[in-house]
mmCIF file of C-alpha atoms and ligand atoms in Angstrom:
data_model
loop_
_atom_site.group_PDB
_atom_site.id
_atom_site.type_symbol
_atom_site.label_atom_id
_atom_site.label_comp_id
_atom_site.label_asym_id
_atom_site.label_seq_id
_atom_site.Cartn_x
_atom_site.Cartn_y
_atom_site.Cartn_z
ATOM 1 C CA MET D 1 -19.411 18.938 20.666
ATOM 2 C CA GLY D 2 -19.572 15.197 21.045
ATOM 3 C CA SER D 3 -22.239 12.578 20.575
ATOM 4 C CA ASN D 4 -22.447 10.311 23.568
ATOM 5 C CA ASN D 5 -23.317 7.102 21.808
ATOM 6 C CA ILE D 6 -19.882 6.788 20.206
ATOM 7 C CA ASN D 7 -18.060 7.427 23.487
ATOM 8 C CA GLY D 8 -16.088 4.285 24.207
ATOM 9 C CA ASN D 9 -17.132 2.163 21.210
ATOM 10 C CA VAL D 10 -14.155 -0.074 20.483
ATOM 11 C CA ALA D 11 -13.899 -1.212 16.869
ATOM 12 C CA THR D 12 -11.333 -3.622 15.466
ATOM 13 C CA ALA D 13 -10.438 -4.220 11.833
ATOM 14 C CA VAL D 14 -7.923 -6.248 9.894
ATOM 15 C CA ALA D 15 -6.457 -5.167 6.526
ATOM 16 C CA SER D 16 -3.675 -6.295 4.204
ATOM 17 C CA PRO D 17 -1.079 -4.507 2.107
ATOM 18 C CA ASN D 18 -1.425 -4.223 -1.658
ATOM 19 C CA ILE D 19 1.237 -4.482 -4.327
ATOM 20 C CA ALA D 20 1.053 -1.990 -7.172
ATOM 21 C CA LEU D 21 1.400 -3.463 -10.662
ATOM 22 C CA VAL D 22 1.254 0.063 -12.131
ATOM 23 C CA LYS D 23 2.748 2.440 -9.595
ATOM 24 C CA TYR D 24 1.783 5.714 -8.003
ATOM 25 C CA TRP D 25 4.810 8.028 -7.849
ATOM 26 C CA GLY D 26 3.994 11.742 -7.786
ATOM 27 C CA ASN D 27 1.169 14.088 -6.825
ATOM 28 C CA GLU D 28 -0.797 16.723 -8.646
ATOM 29 C CA ASP D 29 -1.944 18.051 -5.256
ATOM 30 C CA GLU D 30 0.319 17.442 -2.272
ATOM 31 C CA LYS D 31 -2.257 18.240 0.388
ATOM 32 C CA LEU D 32 -5.240 16.295 -0.943
ATOM 33 C CA ILE D 33 -2.922 13.612 -2.388
ATOM 34 C CA ILE D 34 -4.326 13.693 -5.892
ATOM 35 C CA PRO D 35 -1.942 11.565 -7.965
ATOM 36 C CA LYS D 36 -0.377 12.531 -11.292
ATOM 37 C CA ASN D 37 -1.428 9.174 -12.738
ATOM 38 C CA SER D 38 -3.829 6.347 -11.984
ATOM 39 C CA SER D 39 -2.422 3.132 -10.488
ATOM 40 C CA VAL D 40 -3.453 -0.530 -10.294
ATOM 41 C CA SER D 41 -2.712 -3.013 -7.537
ATOM 42 C CA MET D 42 -3.645 -6.350 -6.114
ATOM 43 C CA THR D 43 -4.606 -6.634 -2.482
ATOM 44 C CA LEU D 44 -2.788 -9.408 -0.641
ATOM 45 C CA ASP D 45 -4.384 -12.006 1.597
ATOM 46 C CA GLU D 46 -4.224 -12.012 5.386
ATOM 47 C CA LYS D 47 -0.910 -13.855 5.492
ATOM 48 C CA LEU D 48 0.362 -10.275 5.751
ATOM 49 C CA SER D 49 -2.045 -8.126 7.686
ATOM 50 C CA THR D 50 -2.475 -5.425 10.278
ATOM 51 C CA LYS D 51 -5.022 -5.679 13.065
ATOM 52 C CA THR D 52 -6.074 -2.367 14.578
ATOM 53 C CA SER D 53 -8.396 -1.490 17.457
ATOM 54 C CA VAL D 54 -9.661 2.071 17.814
ATOM 55 C CA VAL D 55 -11.607 3.771 20.595
ATOM 56 C CA PHE D 56 -12.619 7.430 20.989
ATOM 57 C CA SER D 57 -13.395 8.249 24.582
ATOM 58 C CA GLY D 58 -14.029 11.191 26.882
ATOM 59 C CA VAL D 59 -12.051 9.324 29.550
ATOM 60 C CA LEU D 60 -8.779 9.558 27.609
ATOM 61 C CA LYS D 61 -6.590 12.551 28.454
ATOM 62 C CA GLU D 62 -4.410 12.347 25.338
ATOM 63 C CA ASP D 63 -4.208 10.607 21.969
ATOM 64 C CA LEU D 64 -2.391 7.273 22.196
ATOM 65 C CA PHE D 65 -1.088 5.363 19.198
ATOM 66 C CA TYR D 66 0.683 2.015 19.615
ATOM 67 C CA ILE D 67 2.254 0.072 16.743
ATOM 68 C CA ASN D 68 3.538 -3.407 17.612
ATOM 69 C CA GLY D 69 3.572 -2.487 21.304
ATOM 70 C CA GLU D 70 5.516 0.759 20.853
ATOM 71 C CA LEU D 71 3.933 4.061 21.784
ATOM 72 C CA GLN D 72 4.368 6.366 18.770
ATOM 73 C CA ASP D 73 5.711 9.892 19.093
ATOM 74 C CA LEU D 74 2.919 12.059 17.665
ATOM 75 C CA SER D 75 5.334 14.958 17.187
ATOM 76 C CA ASN D 76 7.335 12.908 14.646
ATOM 77 C CA SER D 77 6.453 14.123 11.140
ATOM 78 C CA GLU D 78 5.997 10.658 9.574
ATOM 79 C CA VAL D 79 3.750 9.509 12.440
ATOM 80 C CA ARG D 80 1.807 12.779 12.254
ATOM 81 C CA GLU D 81 1.217 12.266 8.532
ATOM 82 C CA ARG D 82 -0.313 8.842 9.243
ATOM 83 C CA PHE D 83 -2.237 10.036 12.269
ATOM 84 C CA ASN D 84 -3.682 12.980 10.346
ATOM 85 C CA VAL D 85 -6.337 10.643 8.905
ATOM 86 C CA ILE D 86 -7.722 10.277 12.435
ATOM 87 C CA ASN D 87 -7.996 14.051 12.814
ATOM 88 C CA ILE D 88 -9.900 14.225 9.518
ATOM 89 C CA MET D 89 -12.303 11.508 10.713
ATOM 90 C CA ARG D 90 -12.688 13.115 14.121
ATOM 91 C CA SER D 91 -13.785 16.354 12.512
ATOM 92 C CA ALA D 92 -16.101 14.471 10.112
ATOM 93 C CA ALA D 93 -17.780 13.011 13.213
ATOM 94 C CA ASN D 94 -17.762 16.421 14.877
ATOM 95 C CA ILE D 95 -16.329 15.154 18.145
ATOM 96 C CA ASP D 96 -13.347 16.146 20.231
ATOM 97 C CA TYR D 97 -12.747 12.961 22.216
ATOM 98 C CA LYS D 98 -9.194 11.697 22.416
ATOM 99 C CA VAL D 99 -8.441 8.412 20.672
ATOM 100 C CA ALA D 100 -6.516 5.269 21.531
ATOM 101 C CA ILE D 101 -5.250 3.172 18.627
ATOM 102 C CA VAL D 102 -3.522 -0.166 19.024
ATOM 103 C CA SER D 103 -2.122 -1.714 15.869
ATOM 104 C CA GLU D 104 -0.242 -4.978 15.338
ATOM 105 C CA ASN D 105 1.249 -6.442 12.180
ATOM 106 C CA SER D 106 1.060 -10.177 11.515
ATOM 107 C CA PHE D 107 4.529 -9.876 10.010
ATOM 108 C CA PRO D 108 7.543 -8.759 12.053
ATOM 109 C CA SER D 109 8.282 -5.048 11.674
ATOM 110 C CA SER D 110 11.892 -6.092 11.088
ATOM 111 C CA ALA D 111 10.910 -8.018 7.924
ATOM 112 C CA GLY D 112 11.591 -5.018 5.725
ATOM 113 C CA LEU D 113 7.994 -4.836 4.550
ATOM 114 C CA ALA D 114 6.111 -1.568 4.544
ATOM 115 C CA SER D 115 3.085 -1.678 6.796
ATOM 116 C CA SER D 116 1.647 1.756 6.030
ATOM 117 C CA ALA D 117 -0.960 0.565 3.491
ATOM 118 C CA SER D 118 -2.375 -2.190 5.704
ATOM 119 C CA GLY D 119 -1.934 -0.049 8.841
ATOM 120 C CA ILE D 120 -3.780 2.995 7.536
ATOM 121 C CA SER D 121 -6.558 1.047 5.851
ATOM 122 C CA ALA D 122 -7.191 -0.984 9.030
ATOM 123 C CA MET D 123 -7.138 2.254 11.037
ATOM 124 C CA VAL D 124 -9.685 4.131 8.908
ATOM 125 C CA PHE D 125 -11.876 1.046 8.596
ATOM 126 C CA ALA D 126 -11.996 0.635 12.388
ATOM 127 C CA ALA D 127 -12.382 4.386 13.054
ATOM 128 C CA ASN D 128 -15.327 4.514 10.622
ATOM 129 C CA GLU D 129 -17.057 1.900 12.766
ATOM 130 C CA ALA D 130 -16.058 3.387 16.126
ATOM 131 C CA LEU D 131 -17.329 6.825 15.038
ATOM 132 C CA GLU D 132 -20.443 5.393 13.336
ATOM 133 C CA LEU D 133 -19.608 7.415 10.225
ATOM 134 C CA HIS D 134 -20.975 4.794 7.772
ATOM 135 C CA MET D 135 -18.569 5.881 5.032
ATOM 136 C CA ASN D 136 -18.093 3.537 2.083
ATOM 137 C CA ALA D 137 -14.725 2.406 0.664
ATOM 138 C CA PHE D 138 -14.597 5.321 -1.832
ATOM 139 C CA GLU D 139 -15.101 7.894 0.914
ATOM 140 C CA LEU D 140 -12.653 6.155 3.247
ATOM 141 C CA GLY D 141 -10.133 5.982 0.390
ATOM 142 C CA ARG D 142 -10.166 9.760 0.024
ATOM 143 C CA ILE D 143 -9.197 10.067 3.677
ATOM 144 C CA ALA D 144 -6.736 7.139 3.811
ATOM 145 C CA ARG D 145 -4.652 8.440 0.904
ATOM 146 C CA ARG D 146 -3.823 11.581 2.897
ATOM 147 C CA GLY D 147 -1.850 9.320 5.286
ATOM 148 C CA SER D 148 -0.273 7.177 2.547
ATOM 149 C CA GLY D 149 -1.405 7.360 -1.063
ATOM 150 C CA SER D 150 -1.158 3.651 -1.769
ATOM 151 C CA SER D 151 -3.173 2.759 1.361
ATOM 152 C CA CYS D 152 -6.455 3.707 -0.347
ATOM 153 C CA ARG D 153 -6.089 0.710 -2.669
ATOM 154 C CA SER D 154 -6.035 -1.649 0.353
ATOM 155 C CA LEU D 155 -9.625 -0.679 1.168
ATOM 156 C CA MET D 156 -10.873 -3.098 -1.480
ATOM 157 C CA GLY D 157 -9.989 -6.680 -2.292
ATOM 158 C CA GLY D 158 -8.869 -8.271 -5.548
ATOM 159 C CA PHE D 159 -7.507 -6.019 -8.308
ATOM 160 C CA VAL D 160 -8.030 -2.340 -7.576
ATOM 161 C CA LYS D 161 -7.588 0.811 -9.622
ATOM 162 C CA TRP D 162 -6.998 4.194 -8.037
ATOM 163 C CA GLU D 163 -8.328 6.610 -10.653
ATOM 164 C CA LYS D 164 -6.478 9.911 -10.608
ATOM 165 C CA GLY D 165 -9.679 11.850 -11.433
ATOM 166 C CA VAL D 166 -9.903 15.288 -13.032
ATOM 167 C CA LYS D 167 -11.426 17.542 -10.364
ATOM 168 C CA SER D 168 -9.137 19.909 -8.473
ATOM 169 C CA ASP D 169 -10.880 19.133 -5.148
ATOM 170 C CA GLY D 170 -9.922 15.456 -5.547
ATOM 171 C CA SER D 171 -13.507 14.277 -5.135
ATOM 172 C CA ASP D 172 -13.336 12.033 -8.211
ATOM 173 C CA SER D 173 -9.899 10.629 -7.398
ATOM 174 C CA SER D 174 -11.153 7.321 -6.084
ATOM 175 C CA ILE D 175 -10.740 3.583 -5.923
ATOM 176 C CA ARG D 176 -12.598 1.025 -8.003
ATOM 177 C CA GLN D 177 -12.428 -2.758 -7.985
ATOM 178 C CA ILE D 178 -11.413 -4.144 -11.389
ATOM 179 C CA ALA D 179 -12.105 -7.742 -10.334
ATOM 180 C CA PRO D 180 -12.554 -9.580 -7.033
ATOM 181 C CA SER D 181 -9.972 -12.080 -5.757
ATOM 182 C CA SER D 182 -12.181 -14.973 -6.913
ATOM 183 C CA HIS D 183 -11.646 -13.857 -10.534
ATOM 184 C CA TRP D 184 -8.014 -15.022 -10.546
ATOM 185 C CA PRO D 185 -7.191 -16.963 -7.360
ATOM 186 C CA GLU D 186 -4.152 -18.617 -9.004
ATOM 187 C CA ILE D 187 -2.184 -15.363 -8.868
ATOM 188 C CA VAL D 188 0.397 -15.035 -6.073
ATOM 189 C CA ASP D 189 3.038 -12.624 -4.831
ATOM 190 C CA LEU D 190 6.346 -14.167 -3.761
ATOM 191 C CA ILE D 191 8.065 -11.520 -1.688
ATOM 192 C CA ALA D 192 11.821 -11.927 -1.666
ATOM 193 C CA ILE D 193 13.225 -10.133 1.361
ATOM 194 C CA VAL D 194 16.680 -8.848 0.570
ATOM 195 C CA SER D 195 16.997 -6.123 3.180
ATOM 196 C CA LYS D 196 15.336 -5.422 6.487
ATOM 197 C CA SER D 197 16.477 -1.831 6.848
ATOM 198 C CA LYS D 198 14.089 1.097 6.723
ATOM 199 C CA LYS D 199 14.268 3.195 3.558
ATOM 200 C CA LYS D 200 16.407 6.329 3.815
ATOM 201 C CA VAL D 201 14.014 8.570 1.855
ATOM 202 C CA SER D 202 10.282 8.097 2.485
ATOM 203 C CA SER D 203 8.068 7.505 -0.558
ATOM 204 C CA ARG D 204 6.299 10.804 -0.083
ATOM 205 C CA ALA D 205 9.494 12.843 0.105
ATOM 206 C CA GLY D 206 11.078 10.814 -2.720
ATOM 207 C CA MET D 207 8.207 11.241 -5.169
ATOM 208 C CA ARG D 208 8.064 14.983 -4.455
ATOM 209 C CA LYS D 209 11.768 15.269 -5.397
ATOM 210 C CA THR D 210 11.203 13.219 -8.568
ATOM 211 C CA VAL D 211 8.350 15.468 -9.720
ATOM 212 C CA GLU D 212 10.433 18.566 -8.965
ATOM 213 C CA THR D 213 13.725 17.514 -10.524
ATOM 214 C CA SER D 214 13.452 14.601 -12.974
ATOM 215 C CA ARG D 215 13.608 15.715 -16.597
ATOM 216 C CA LEU D 216 12.133 12.401 -17.708
ATOM 217 C CA TYR D 217 9.155 12.677 -15.341
ATOM 218 C CA LYS D 218 7.002 14.529 -17.875
ATOM 219 C CA LEU D 219 6.685 11.218 -19.777
ATOM 220 C CA ARG D 220 5.480 9.313 -16.709
ATOM 221 C CA PRO D 221 1.761 10.223 -16.332
ATOM 222 C CA ALA D 222 0.840 9.275 -19.929
ATOM 223 C CA PHE D 223 2.959 6.100 -19.786
ATOM 224 C CA ALA D 224 1.369 4.962 -16.508
ATOM 225 C CA ASP D 225 -2.202 5.821 -17.526
ATOM 226 C CA GLU D 226 -1.749 3.806 -20.706
ATOM 227 C CA ALA D 227 -0.280 0.915 -18.642
ATOM 228 C CA CYS D 228 -3.340 1.063 -16.337
ATOM 229 C CA ASN D 229 -5.689 0.676 -19.314
ATOM 230 C CA SER D 230 -3.723 -2.240 -20.779
ATOM 231 C CA ILE D 231 -3.304 -4.043 -17.456
ATOM 232 C CA GLU D 232 -7.014 -3.760 -16.734
ATOM 233 C CA LYS D 233 -7.672 -5.636 -20.008
ATOM 234 C CA ALA D 234 -5.012 -8.232 -19.132
ATOM 235 C CA ILE D 235 -6.627 -8.775 -15.713
ATOM 236 C CA ILE D 236 -10.126 -9.163 -17.152
ATOM 237 C CA SER D 237 -8.948 -11.645 -19.790
ATOM 238 C CA LYS D 238 -6.495 -13.364 -17.372
ATOM 239 C CA ASP D 239 -3.661 -12.764 -19.833
ATOM 240 C CA PHE D 240 -0.687 -13.382 -17.548
ATOM 241 C CA ASP D 241 1.929 -12.860 -20.263
ATOM 242 C CA SER D 242 0.761 -9.266 -20.861
ATOM 243 C CA LEU D 243 0.155 -8.532 -17.186
ATOM 244 C CA ALA D 244 3.728 -9.584 -16.442
ATOM 245 C CA GLU D 245 5.286 -7.417 -19.160
ATOM 246 C CA ILE D 246 3.297 -4.336 -18.125
ATOM 247 C CA THR D 247 4.196 -4.926 -14.456
ATOM 248 C CA MET D 248 7.937 -5.282 -15.083
ATOM 249 C CA ARG D 249 8.117 -2.337 -17.486
ATOM 250 C CA ASP D 250 6.230 -0.113 -15.059
ATOM 251 C CA SER D 251 8.555 -0.999 -12.187
ATOM 252 C CA ASN D 252 11.575 -0.348 -14.436
ATOM 253 C CA ASN D 253 10.080 2.975 -15.504
ATOM 254 C CA MET D 254 9.510 4.173 -11.933
ATOM 255 C CA HIS D 255 13.006 3.150 -10.818
ATOM 256 C CA ALA D 256 14.540 4.869 -13.869
ATOM 257 C CA LEU D 257 12.785 8.084 -12.810
ATOM 258 C CA MET D 258 14.065 7.650 -9.287
ATOM 259 C CA LEU D 259 17.586 7.514 -10.664
ATOM 260 C CA ASP D 260 16.854 10.567 -12.845
ATOM 261 C CA THR D 261 15.846 12.489 -9.693
ATOM 262 C CA TRP D 262 18.400 15.022 -8.467
ATOM 263 C CA PRO D 263 20.123 14.116 -6.184
ATOM 264 C CA PRO D 264 19.416 10.557 -7.403
ATOM 265 C CA LEU D 265 17.244 8.158 -5.464
ATOM 266 C CA LYS D 266 18.417 4.578 -5.402
ATOM 267 C CA TYR D 267 16.070 2.102 -3.754
ATOM 268 C CA LEU D 268 17.281 -1.106 -5.449
ATOM 269 C CA ASN D 269 20.450 -2.974 -4.451
ATOM 270 C CA ASP D 270 22.688 -5.544 -6.175
ATOM 271 C CA THR D 271 20.462 -8.427 -5.087
ATOM 272 C CA SER D 272 17.412 -6.681 -6.580
ATOM 273 C CA PHE D 273 19.227 -6.540 -9.941
ATOM 274 C CA LYS D 274 20.198 -10.217 -9.668
ATOM 275 C CA ILE D 275 16.489 -11.006 -9.172
ATOM 276 C CA ILE D 276 15.574 -8.944 -12.259
ATOM 277 C CA GLU D 277 18.119 -10.935 -14.284
ATOM 278 C CA ALA D 278 16.921 -14.282 -12.909
ATOM 279 C CA ILE D 279 13.265 -13.545 -13.741
ATOM 280 C CA GLN D 280 14.157 -12.286 -17.227
ATOM 281 C CA GLY D 281 16.201 -15.485 -17.728
ATOM 282 C CA LEU D 282 13.362 -17.688 -16.489
ATOM 283 C CA ASN D 283 10.869 -16.008 -18.819
ATOM 284 C CA SER D 284 13.114 -16.280 -21.851
ATOM 285 C CA SER D 285 13.769 -19.964 -21.158
ATOM 286 C CA TYR D 286 9.985 -20.563 -21.289
ATOM 287 C CA GLY D 287 9.466 -18.300 -24.301
ATOM 288 C CA LYS D 288 6.738 -16.409 -22.424
ATOM 289 C CA ASN D 289 6.354 -14.569 -19.148
ATOM 290 C CA VAL D 290 5.776 -16.969 -16.258
ATOM 291 C CA ALA D 291 6.701 -14.413 -13.578
ATOM 292 C CA ALA D 292 7.035 -10.649 -13.149
ATOM 293 C CA TYR D 293 9.197 -8.701 -10.712
ATOM 294 C CA THR D 294 8.102 -5.395 -9.257
ATOM 295 C CA PHE D 295 9.762 -3.193 -6.624
ATOM 296 C CA ASP D 296 8.294 -0.390 -4.514
ATOM 297 C CA ALA D 297 10.504 2.179 -2.798
ATOM 298 C CA GLY D 298 12.894 -0.465 -1.503
ATOM 299 C CA PRO D 299 15.061 -3.398 -2.607
ATOM 300 C CA ASN D 300 12.661 -6.243 -1.679
ATOM 301 C CA ALA D 301 11.263 -7.964 -4.773
ATOM 302 C CA HIS D 302 7.613 -8.819 -5.291
ATOM 303 C CA ILE D 303 7.443 -11.609 -7.823
ATOM 304 C CA ILE D 304 3.995 -11.974 -9.282
ATOM 305 C CA THR D 305 3.346 -15.418 -10.674
ATOM 306 C CA LEU D 306 0.740 -18.180 -10.885
ATOM 307 C CA LYS D 307 0.519 -20.998 -8.344
ATOM 308 C CA SER D 308 1.571 -23.518 -11.013
ATOM 309 C CA HIS D 309 4.869 -21.640 -11.534
ATOM 310 C CA ILE D 310 5.936 -21.203 -7.889
ATOM 311 C CA GLY D 311 8.404 -24.122 -8.080
ATOM 312 C CA LYS D 312 10.098 -22.688 -11.203
ATOM 313 C CA VAL D 313 10.424 -19.236 -9.615
ATOM 314 C CA ASN D 314 11.887 -20.651 -6.418
ATOM 315 C CA ASP D 315 14.415 -22.659 -8.452
ATOM 316 C CA ALA D 316 15.391 -19.545 -10.419
ATOM 317 C CA LEU D 317 15.946 -17.577 -7.197
ATOM 318 C CA ASP D 318 17.687 -20.390 -5.359
ATOM 319 C CA CYS D 319 21.231 -19.437 -6.327
ATOM 320 C CA ILE D 320 20.881 -15.735 -5.365
ATOM 321 C CA SER D 321 22.815 -15.359 -2.134
ATOM 322 C CA GLY D 322 21.345 -12.049 -0.874
ATOM 323 C CA ILE D 323 17.758 -13.308 -0.500
ATOM 324 C CA GLU D 324 17.030 -13.725 3.212
ATOM 325 C CA LYS D 325 13.618 -15.301 2.852
ATOM 326 C CA ILE D 326 10.627 -15.619 0.558
ATOM 327 C CA ILE D 327 7.088 -14.954 1.806
ATOM 328 C CA GLU D 328 4.243 -16.319 -0.287
ATOM 329 C CA ALA D 329 1.043 -14.246 -0.273
ATOM 330 C CA GLY D 330 -2.124 -14.846 -2.268
ATOM 331 C CA ILE D 331 -4.705 -12.375 -3.504
ATOM 332 C CA GLY D 332 -7.027 -11.142 -0.744
ATOM 333 C CA ASN D 333 -10.462 -9.720 -0.064
ATOM 334 C CA GLY D 334 -9.781 -6.354 1.570
ATOM 335 C CA PRO D 335 -10.439 -5.173 5.130
ATOM 336 C CA ARG D 336 -13.010 -6.582 7.505
ATOM 337 C CA LEU D 337 -14.289 -5.813 10.972
ATOM 338 C CA LEU D 338 -13.620 -8.247 13.791
ATOM 339 C CA HIS D 339 -15.825 -9.168 16.717
ATOM 340 C CA GLU D 340 -15.397 -7.094 19.886
ATOM 341 C CA SER D 341 -13.877 -10.125 21.626
ATOM 342 C CA GLU D 342 -10.894 -9.743 19.259
ATOM 343 C CA SER D 343 -10.108 -6.199 20.387
ATOM 344 C CA ILE D 344 -6.441 -5.619 21.288
ATOM 345 C CA ILE D 345 -7.008 -2.227 22.920
ATOM 346 C CA SER D 346 -6.687 -3.463 26.511
ATOM 347 C CA LYS D 347 -3.221 -4.873 25.819
ATOM 348 C CA TYR D 348 -1.821 -1.377 26.249
ATOM 349 C CA VAL D 349 -4.644 1.005 27.167
ATOM 350 C CA LYS D 350 -6.863 0.989 30.244
ATOM 351 C CA ILE D 351 -10.163 2.768 29.778
HETATM 352 O O1 PMV W 401 1.729 5.195 -0.273
HETATM 353 P P1 PMV W 401 2.997 5.952 -0.281
HETATM 354 O O2 PMV W 401 2.803 7.399 -0.116
HETATM 355 O O3 PMV W 401 3.977 5.364 0.720
HETATM 356 O O4 PMV W 401 3.678 5.711 -1.741
HETATM 357 C C1 PMV W 401 3.913 4.410 -2.196
HETATM 358 C C2 PMV W 401 4.463 4.391 -3.552
HETATM 359 C C3 PMV W 401 4.871 3.025 -4.094
HETATM 360 O O5 PMV W 401 4.719 2.006 -3.147
HETATM 361 C C4 PMV W 401 6.339 3.065 -4.481
HETATM 362 C C5 PMV W 401 4.066 2.703 -5.348
HETATM 363 C C6 PMV W 401 2.634 2.288 -5.131
HETATM 364 O O6 PMV W 401 1.815 2.639 -5.989
HETATM 365 O O7 PMV W 401 2.339 1.573 -4.169
#
């Protein structure tokens, strides 16, 4: 096995996280990561990003995976889940070289922001180049989602839909761009950091428990699929009022199901609820939605708004004591490859 021309090709990519406006929470197929419902997100700009260099080489004796300078333990189950995407790509390329991966986030890992979506999308994007696989975003998405479902949506820019598909082999569960970032550049995500601690129950384990135990869950797939259809229309017509309502109701719905899980999952904290109240208050004082909150599997709030409303949102959040900081991210263009001079591999790996 092994094709010599890829031996030692270093490829570097940068990718950003995405924030789901209609969430993914539950799988039809746990191995292939085929979701129970479609989801819609917006990809963020490079204010928050992960840069990853990848090299497959016959010189390496073992797989090496560094995140923010720390060598990862490949026997740890969460790391293995992420790293599995590399094994899938290695077999697609039909090679058995070991790999070195060096990944760095532009945001501190202590910021309380999940880096799996940007990390995995940067990793598969770079590995695709290093292995000369020439896969497109749809094909890469099918692999990326095995490491983290939501990461597949970061493989495209702008507004992205992850269609659940109908085939049992998952081949039609794929990503599609609803609109590029240039369609609605006024939209922003104000991320209110309220806690820097790592979540106690991972998203993958949490959603599995919800599907298994929540009695309300049976309502979720139809609700979310309907929300995906309506939000797509709101995006196309730039109807912020509707987009905001769908976003907030979908976040509420997912967190209600988390609480209906047995034993219950609680990802929000008191500050998260104060933010919900402040945004609801702000919207009612304007008589329309000028901002929308949404929360993933953690207490940090993503407040989706338009550039012209940033001042109002900041004023509304000003009096909430538990907010540690607010990061402003715009809508972004998806992953890109960097020039070889920007490789970070040699920071930790000598080949
Ligand atoms: O990508 P995962 O497996 O970590 O799941 C993420 C799920 C949510 O962030 C809560 C929702 C979403 O669609 O991003």
